[in-house]
C-alpha positions as a Markdown table, in Angstrom:
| # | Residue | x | y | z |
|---|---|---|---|---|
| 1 | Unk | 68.5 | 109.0 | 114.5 |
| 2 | Unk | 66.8 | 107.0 | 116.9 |
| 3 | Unk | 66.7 | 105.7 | 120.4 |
| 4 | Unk | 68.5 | 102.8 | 119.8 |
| 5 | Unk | 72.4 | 103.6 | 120.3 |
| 6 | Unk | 74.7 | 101.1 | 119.2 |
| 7 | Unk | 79.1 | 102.1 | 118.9 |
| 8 | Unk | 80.7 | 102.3 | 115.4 |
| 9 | Unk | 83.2 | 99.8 | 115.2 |
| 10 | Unk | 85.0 | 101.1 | 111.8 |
| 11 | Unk | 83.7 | 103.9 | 109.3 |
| 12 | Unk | 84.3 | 102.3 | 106.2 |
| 13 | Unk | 83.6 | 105.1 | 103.7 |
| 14 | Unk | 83.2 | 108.8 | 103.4 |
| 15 | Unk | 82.3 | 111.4 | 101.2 |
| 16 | Unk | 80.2 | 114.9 | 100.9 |
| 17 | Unk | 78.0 | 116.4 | 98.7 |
| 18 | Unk | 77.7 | 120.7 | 98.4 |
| 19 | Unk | 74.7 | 120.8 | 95.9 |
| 20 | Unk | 72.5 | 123.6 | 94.6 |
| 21 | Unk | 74.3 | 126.2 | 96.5 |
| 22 | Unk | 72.6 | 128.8 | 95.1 |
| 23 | Unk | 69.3 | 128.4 | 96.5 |
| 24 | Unk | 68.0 | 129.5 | 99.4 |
| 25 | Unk | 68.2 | 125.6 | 101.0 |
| 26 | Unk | 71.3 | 124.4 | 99.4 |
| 27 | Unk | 72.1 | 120.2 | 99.9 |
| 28 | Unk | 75.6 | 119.8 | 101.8 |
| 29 | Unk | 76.2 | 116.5 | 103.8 |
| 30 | Unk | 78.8 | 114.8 | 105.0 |
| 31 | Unk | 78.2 | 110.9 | 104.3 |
| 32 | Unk | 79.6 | 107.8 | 106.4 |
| 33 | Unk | 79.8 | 104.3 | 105.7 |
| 34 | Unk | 79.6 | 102.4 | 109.1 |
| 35 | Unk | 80.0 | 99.2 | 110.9 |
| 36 | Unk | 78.5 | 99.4 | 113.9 |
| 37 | Unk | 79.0 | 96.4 | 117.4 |
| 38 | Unk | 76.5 | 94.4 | 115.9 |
| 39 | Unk | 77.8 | 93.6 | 112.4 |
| 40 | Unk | 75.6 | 96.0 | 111.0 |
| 41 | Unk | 76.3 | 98.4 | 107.9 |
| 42 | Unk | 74.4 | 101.6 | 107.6 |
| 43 | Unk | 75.2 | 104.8 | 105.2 |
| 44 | Unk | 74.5 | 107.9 | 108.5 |
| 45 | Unk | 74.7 | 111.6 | 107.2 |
| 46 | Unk | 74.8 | 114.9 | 108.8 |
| 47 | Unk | 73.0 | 117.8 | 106.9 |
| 48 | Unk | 75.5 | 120.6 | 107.1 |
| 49 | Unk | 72.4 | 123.0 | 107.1 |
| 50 | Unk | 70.5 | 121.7 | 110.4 |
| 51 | Unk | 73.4 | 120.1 | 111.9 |
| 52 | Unk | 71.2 | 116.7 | 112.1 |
| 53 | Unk | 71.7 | 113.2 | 111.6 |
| 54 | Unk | 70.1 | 110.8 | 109.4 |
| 55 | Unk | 70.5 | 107.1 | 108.0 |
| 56 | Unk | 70.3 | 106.8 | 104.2 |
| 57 | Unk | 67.1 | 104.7 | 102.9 |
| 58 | Unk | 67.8 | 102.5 | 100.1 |
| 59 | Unk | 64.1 | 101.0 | 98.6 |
């Protein structure tokens, strides 16, 4: 996700999604809510698929 590595304090929230199974890329993801050391709150998910992580964008 980045360079910058900061702890999680709490994970406030989680969920996963398993969508479009059927096709040849299906979306399944395993969603966090987190506070992190520095007061922070992101949304971090880990594609189930590539085994990478990621930090939601909200525009």
């Amino acid at each position: 996700m980045g360079r910058n590595r900061l702890r999680v304090e709490n994970t406030e929230d989680q969920w996963e999604i398993d969508e479009e199974w059927w096709r040849i890329r299906p979306t399944s993801r395993a969603y966090y809510d987190v506070l992190l050391e520095d007061g922070q709150t992101l949304t971090i998910f880990r594609d189930a698929v590539s085994g990478k992580w990621y930090q939601q964008r909200y525009e």
